[in-house]
PDB file of C-alpha atoms in Angstrom:
ATOM      1  CA  UNK A   1      80.234   9.696  28.072  1.00 56.00           C
ATOM      2  CA  UNK A   2      82.766   7.476  26.288  1.00 63.00           C
ATOM      3  CA  UNK A   3      82.356   4.883  29.029  1.00 59.00           C
ATOM      4  CA  UNK A   4      78.582   4.726  28.526  1.00 59.00           C
ATOM      5  CA  UNK A   5      79.134   4.374  24.768  1.00 64.00           C
ATOM      6  CA  UNK A   6      81.547   1.494  25.375  1.00 58.00           C
ATOM      7  CA  UNK A   7      79.032  -0.192  27.689  1.00 61.00           C
ATOM      8  CA  UNK A   8      76.283   0.189  25.070  1.00 62.00           C
ATOM      9  CA  UNK A   9      78.572  -1.245  22.356  1.00 62.00           C
ATOM     10  CA  UNK A  10      79.518  -4.241  24.512  1.00 58.00           C
ATOM     11  CA  UNK A  11      75.892  -4.976  25.345  1.00 58.00           C
ATOM     12  CA  UNK A  12      74.735  -4.756  21.705  1.00 62.00           C
ATOM     13  CA  UNK A  13      77.653  -6.957  20.620  1.00 58.00           C
ATOM     14  CA  UNK A  14      76.898  -9.460  23.364  1.00 55.00           C
ATOM     15  CA  UNK A  15      73.192  -9.665  22.564  1.00 55.00           C
ATOM     16  CA  UNK A  16      73.841 -10.081  18.844  1.00 57.00           C
ATOM     17  CA  UNK A  17      76.205 -13.010  19.506  1.00 56.00           C
ATOM     18  CA  UNK A  18      74.019 -14.723  22.086  1.00 49.00           C
ATOM     19  CA  UNK A  19      70.566 -14.648  20.497  1.00 53.00           C
ATOM     20  CA  UNK A  20      69.921 -18.345  21.113  1.00 54.00           C
ATOM     21  CA  UNK A  21      70.679 -18.310  24.841  1.00 66.00           C
ATOM     22  CA  UNK A  22      68.011 -17.278  27.329  1.00 76.00           C
ATOM     23  CA  UNK A  23      68.064 -14.117  29.378  1.00 84.00           C
ATOM     24  CA  UNK A  24      69.309 -14.610  32.960  1.00 86.00           C
ATOM     25  CA  UNK A  25      68.042 -12.135  35.526  1.00 90.00           C
ATOM     26  CA  UNK A  26      68.904 -12.172  39.192  1.00 91.00           C
ATOM     27  CA  UNK A  27      68.555 -10.052  42.282  1.00 93.00           C
ATOM     28  CA  UNK A  28      71.390 -10.170  44.804  1.00 93.00           C
ATOM     29  CA  UNK A  29      70.925  -8.767  48.303  1.00 93.00           C
ATOM     30  CA  UNK A  30      73.380  -9.033  51.124  1.00 91.00           C
ATOM     31  CA  UNK A  31      75.656  -7.616  53.761  1.00 92.00           C
ATOM     32  CA  UNK A  32      79.126  -6.206  53.176  1.00 89.00           C
ATOM     33  CA  UNK A  33      82.119  -5.531  55.373  1.00 88.00           C
ATOM     34  CA  UNK A  34      84.585  -3.224  53.714  1.00 84.00           C
ATOM     35  CA  UNK A  35      88.092  -2.033  54.392  1.00 84.00           C
ATOM     36  CA  UNK A  36      88.644   1.423  52.917  1.00 82.00           C
ATOM     37  CA  UNK A  37      92.251   1.800  51.902  1.00 77.00           C
ATOM     38  CA  UNK A  38      93.545   5.225  52.884  1.00 72.00           C
ATOM     39  CA  UNK A  39      96.932   6.907  52.908  1.00 68.00           C
ATOM     40  CA  UNK A  40      97.348   6.690  56.684  1.00 76.00           C
ATOM     41  CA  UNK A  41      95.484   3.579  57.896  1.00 78.00           C
ATOM     42  CA  UNK A  42      92.649   1.263  56.790  1.00 83.00           C
ATOM     43  CA  UNK A  43      89.094   2.202  57.796  1.00 84.00           C
ATOM     44  CA  UNK A  44      86.532  -0.551  58.472  1.00 87.00           C
ATOM     45  CA  UNK A  45      83.033   0.030  57.110  1.00 87.00           C
ATOM     46  CA  UNK A  46      79.877  -2.088  57.192  1.00 90.00           C
ATOM     47  CA  UNK A  47      76.792  -1.865  55.065  1.00 91.00           C
ATOM     48  CA  UNK A  48      74.448  -3.512  52.618  1.00 93.00           C
ATOM     49  CA  UNK A  49      74.316  -4.179  48.900  1.00 91.00           C
ATOM     50  CA  UNK A  50      71.590  -4.856  46.341  1.00 94.00           C
ATOM     51  CA  UNK A  51      72.222  -5.666  42.672  1.00 94.00           C
ATOM     52  CA  UNK A  52      69.813  -6.353  39.831  1.00 95.00           C
ATOM     53  CA  UNK A  53      71.658  -8.086  36.978  1.00 94.00           C
ATOM     54  CA  UNK A  54      70.482  -9.148  33.528  1.00 93.00           C
ATOM     55  CA  UNK A  55      72.836 -11.254  31.419  1.00 91.00           C
ATOM     56  CA  UNK A  56      73.136 -13.884  28.709  1.00 90.00           C
ATOM     57  CA  UNK A  57      75.454 -16.855  28.434  1.00 88.00           C
ATOM     58  CA  UNK A  58      78.149 -16.606  25.775  1.00 87.00           C
ATOM     59  CA  UNK A  59      79.235 -20.138  26.685  1.00 85.00           C
ATOM     60  CA  UNK A  60      78.481 -22.507  29.563  1.00 84.00           C
ATOM     61  CA  UNK A  61      81.259 -20.764  31.514  1.00 90.00           C
ATOM     62  CA  UNK A  62      80.820 -17.070  30.581  1.00 91.00           C
ATOM     63  CA  UNK A  63      77.990 -14.557  31.108  1.00 91.00           C
ATOM     64  CA  UNK A  64      77.890 -10.915  30.058  1.00 92.00           C
ATOM     65  CA  UNK A  65      75.226  -8.325  30.731  1.00 93.00           C
ATOM     66  CA  UNK A  66      74.280  -5.190  32.620  1.00 95.00           C
ATOM     67  CA  UNK A  67      73.394  -4.314  36.167  1.00 95.00           C
ATOM     68  CA  UNK A  68      72.048  -1.694  38.515  1.00 96.00           C
ATOM     69  CA  UNK A  69      73.175  -1.620  42.118  1.00 94.00           C
ATOM     70  CA  UNK A  70      72.859   0.114  45.444  1.00 94.00           C
ATOM     71  CA  UNK A  71      75.705   0.101  47.971  1.00 90.00           C
ATOM     72  CA  UNK A  72      75.506   1.718  51.371  1.00 91.00           C
ATOM     73  CA  UNK A  73      78.564   1.917  53.626  1.00 84.00           C
ATOM     74  CA  UNK A  74      77.890   3.915  56.803  1.00 83.00           C
ATOM     75  CA  UNK A  75      77.971   7.540  55.557  1.00 83.00           C
ATOM     76  CA  UNK A  76      78.301   6.855  51.786  1.00 84.00           C
ATOM     77  CA  UNK A  77      75.735   5.616  49.278  1.00 88.00           C
ATOM     78  CA  UNK A  78      76.451   4.705  45.655  1.00 89.00           C
ATOM     79  CA  UNK A  79      74.062   3.713  42.882  1.00 93.00           C
ATOM     80  CA  UNK A  80      76.134   2.214  40.040  1.00 95.00           C
ATOM     81  CA  UNK A  81      74.920   1.255  36.577  1.00 95.00           C
ATOM     82  CA  UNK A  82      77.402  -1.080  34.968  1.00 96.00           C
ATOM     83  CA  UNK A  83      78.389  -3.649  32.355  1.00 95.00           C
ATOM     84  CA  UNK A  84      78.776  -7.061  33.964  1.00 93.00           C
ATOM     85  CA  UNK A  85      80.976 -10.082  33.229  1.00 95.00           C
ATOM     86  CA  UNK A  86      80.954 -13.412  35.078  1.00 94.00           C
ATOM     87  CA  UNK A  87      83.074 -16.491  34.522  1.00 94.00           C
ATOM     88  CA  UNK A  88      82.544 -19.791  36.335  1.00 91.00           C
ATOM     89  CA  UNK A  89      85.109 -22.522  36.879  1.00 85.00           C
ATOM     90  CA  UNK A  90      82.806 -25.412  36.062  1.00 77.00           C
ATOM     91  CA  UNK A  91      79.251 -25.738  34.843  1.00 71.00           C
ATOM     92  CA  UNK A  92      77.706 -27.180  37.990  1.00 72.00           C
ATOM     93  CA  UNK A  93      75.254 -25.792  40.487  1.00 75.00           C
ATOM     94  CA  UNK A  94      78.017 -25.049  43.040  1.00 90.00           C
ATOM     95  CA  UNK A  95      81.105 -23.363  41.684  1.00 91.00           C
ATOM     96  CA  UNK A  96      83.809 -20.758  42.110  1.00 94.00           C
ATOM     97  CA  UNK A  97      83.372 -17.650  39.982  1.00 95.00           C
ATOM     98  CA  UNK A  98      85.101 -14.495  38.815  1.00 96.00           C
ATOM     99  CA  UNK A  99      83.034 -11.362  38.250  1.00 96.00           C
ATOM    100  CA  UNK A 100      83.730  -7.852  37.060  1.00 97.00           C
ATOM    101  CA  UNK A 101      81.594  -4.733  36.833  1.00 96.00           C
ATOM    102  CA  UNK A 102      82.506  -1.412  35.225  1.00 95.00           C
ATOM    103  CA  UNK A 103      80.313   1.645  34.838  1.00 95.00           C
ATOM    104  CA  UNK A 104      79.228   4.958  36.336  1.00 94.00           C
ATOM    105  CA  UNK A 105      77.778   5.685  39.729  1.00 93.00           C
ATOM    106  CA  UNK A 106      75.741   8.373  41.421  1.00 89.00           C
ATOM    107  CA  UNK A 107      77.174   9.072  44.863  1.00 84.00           C
ATOM    108  CA  UNK A 108      76.039  10.617  48.118  1.00 85.00           C
ATOM    109  CA  UNK A 109      77.968  11.316  51.294  1.00 82.00           C
ATOM    110  CA  UNK A 110      75.988  12.221  54.420  1.00 82.00           C
ATOM    111  CA  UNK A 111      78.935  14.212  55.806  1.00 78.00           C
ATOM    112  CA  UNK A 112      78.840  16.645  52.870  1.00 72.00           C
ATOM    113  CA  UNK A 113      75.275  16.647  51.523  1.00 61.00           C
ATOM    114  CA  UNK A 114      73.697  18.547  54.456  1.00 58.00           C
ATOM    115  CA  UNK A 115      76.050  21.456  53.812  1.00 65.00           C
ATOM    116  CA  UNK A 116      74.931  24.161  51.412  1.00 68.00           C
ATOM    117  CA  UNK A 117      78.537  24.854  50.402  1.00 80.00           C
ATOM    118  CA  UNK A 118      79.514  21.409  49.081  1.00 82.00           C
ATOM    119  CA  UNK A 119      78.428  19.164  46.237  1.00 80.00           C
ATOM    120  CA  UNK A 120      79.400  15.469  46.295  1.00 83.00           C
ATOM    121  CA  UNK A 121      79.167  13.489  43.034  1.00 83.00           C
ATOM    122  CA  UNK A 122      79.974   9.905  42.122  1.00 85.00           C
ATOM    123  CA  UNK A 123      81.876   8.856  39.015  1.00 91.00           C
ATOM    124  CA  UNK A 124      83.576   5.802  37.526  1.00 94.00           C
ATOM    125  CA  UNK A 125      82.788   2.481  39.208  1.00 94.00           C
ATOM    126  CA  UNK A 126      84.998  -0.619  38.851  1.00 96.00           C
ATOM    127  CA  UNK A 127      84.660  -3.849  40.826  1.00 95.00           C
ATOM    128  CA  UNK A 128      86.426  -7.167  40.093  1.00 97.00           C
ATOM    129  CA  UNK A 129      85.974 -10.050  42.515  1.00 96.00           C
ATOM    130  CA  UNK A 130      86.179 -13.785  43.167  1.00 97.00           C
ATOM    131  CA  UNK A 131      83.757 -15.923  45.091  1.00 96.00           C
ATOM    132  CA  UNK A 132      81.802 -19.129  45.557  1.00 96.00           C
ATOM    133  CA  UNK A 133      78.159 -19.731  44.746  1.00 93.00           C
ATOM    134  CA  UNK A 134      76.104 -22.465  46.431  1.00 93.00           C
ATOM    135  CA  UNK A 135      72.824 -23.257  44.666  1.00 90.00           C
ATOM    136  CA  UNK A 136      69.886 -24.172  46.896  1.00 91.00           C
ATOM    137  CA  UNK A 137      67.457 -24.751  43.989  1.00 90.00           C
ATOM    138  CA  UNK A 138      66.800 -23.227  40.550  1.00 86.00           C
ATOM    139  CA  UNK A 139      65.404 -20.000  42.073  1.00 90.00           C
ATOM    140  CA  UNK A 140      67.671 -19.479  45.109  1.00 93.00           C
ATOM    141  CA  UNK A 141      71.414 -19.422  45.728  1.00 93.00           C
ATOM    142  CA  UNK A 142      73.861 -18.123  48.305  1.00 94.00           C
ATOM    143  CA  UNK A 143      77.077 -16.432  47.220  1.00 94.00           C
ATOM    144  CA  UNK A 144      80.063 -15.094  49.079  1.00 95.00           C
ATOM    145  CA  UNK A 145      82.871 -13.126  47.502  1.00 95.00           C
ATOM    146  CA  UNK A 146      85.798 -10.799  47.998  1.00 95.00           C
ATOM    147  CA  UNK A 147      85.724  -7.765  45.723  1.00 94.00           C
ATOM    148  CA  UNK A 148      87.910  -4.763  45.127  1.00 92.00           C
ATOM    149  CA  UNK A 149      85.710  -1.702  44.642  1.00 89.00           C
ATOM    150  CA  UNK A 150      87.116   1.472  43.134  1.00 91.00           C
ATOM    151  CA  UNK A 151      84.685   4.364  43.192  1.00 88.00           C
ATOM    152  CA  UNK A 152      85.722   7.738  41.811  1.00 89.00           C
ATOM    153  CA  UNK A 153      84.010  10.767  43.315  1.00 86.00           C
ATOM    154  CA  UNK A 154      84.260  14.530  43.214  1.00 87.00           C
ATOM    155  CA  UNK A 155      83.771  17.013  46.056  1.00 85.00           C
ATOM    156  CA  UNK A 156      83.045  20.551  44.916  1.00 86.00           C
ATOM    157  CA  UNK A 157      83.356  23.493  47.319  1.00 87.00           C
ATOM    158  CA  UNK A 158      80.775  26.176  46.540  1.00 83.00           C
ATOM    159  CA  UNK A 159      80.767  29.884  47.355  1.00 81.00           C
ATOM    160  CA  UNK A 160      77.711  31.824  48.576  1.00 78.00           C
ATOM    161  CA  UNK A 161      76.443  32.145  44.972  1.00 78.00           C
ATOM    162  CA  UNK A 162      76.589  28.320  44.630  1.00 77.00           C
ATOM    163  CA  UNK A 163      79.475  28.555  42.143  1.00 82.00           C
ATOM    164  CA  UNK A 164      82.324  26.042  42.286  1.00 83.00           C
ATOM    165  CA  UNK A 165      85.556  27.574  43.550  1.00 85.00           C
ATOM    166  CA  UNK A 166      87.458  24.371  44.458  1.00 86.00           C
ATOM    167  CA  UNK A 167      87.167  20.747  43.270  1.00 88.00           C
ATOM    168  CA  UNK A 168      88.723  17.790  45.034  1.00 87.00           C
ATOM    169  CA  UNK A 169      88.960  14.485  43.156  1.00 88.00           C
ATOM    170  CA  UNK A 170      88.382  11.501  45.437  1.00 83.00           C
ATOM    171  CA  UNK A 171      89.243   7.856  44.880  1.00 83.00           C
ATOM    172  CA  UNK A 172      87.440   5.509  47.264  1.00 82.00           C
ATOM    173  CA  UNK A 173      89.252   2.143  47.311  1.00 84.00           C
ATOM    174  CA  UNK A 174      87.607  -0.711  49.188  1.00 85.00           C
ATOM    175  CA  UNK A 175      88.257  -4.382  49.735  1.00 87.00           C
ATOM    176  CA  UNK A 176      84.757  -5.735  50.310  1.00 88.00           C
ATOM    177  CA  UNK A 177      83.738  -9.073  51.825  1.00 91.00           C
ATOM    178  CA  UNK A 178      80.143  -9.819  50.928  1.00 89.00           C
ATOM    179  CA  UNK A 179      77.662 -12.595  51.468  1.00 92.00           C
ATOM    180  CA  UNK A 180      74.303 -12.528  49.834  1.00 91.00           C
ATOM    181  CA  UNK A 181      71.179 -14.246  48.696  1.00 93.00           C
ATOM    182  CA  UNK A 182      70.618 -14.585  44.955  1.00 91.00           C
ATOM    183  CA  UNK A 183      67.048 -14.748  43.668  1.00 91.00           C
ATOM    184  CA  UNK A 184      66.638 -15.805  40.037  1.00 84.00           C
TER     185      UNK A 184
END
């Protein structure tokens, strides 16, 4: 709850300081190839990503806003809602960028959801990354990036009365390579 309050504060602060700049909205869709970092060995995962972002420019090099996403990686699906920050190296149509998202996420895992005795929930979502954006025209762009994605989750074991008797905290760490189409 504190995290959502912080996100709301940052967005109100950002909008109050950037009243003269126009609203920037974009839809990003693409493919991802992820490496899940585990204690024993890395696990390769493939999937897709969709993000709807709304932001304002604080300066020609900095944007801040909010986003809603959908990430699917084989047996896991996450739907994060997040505060968004983007910094660009230079104010041209083609540029390197740094981005960061932090928020909360609803999670599903197909290995656990079919079972009546488990409950899988998402949690904190954090994703910094670097990339390059190539602008085709004012409406279309192509971006590729490398992101670290940290997704907290919780797996609850339920008894026959659907009461929680054991909770396992999960931390899903991914290094994600993504390429996508940006529609503005």
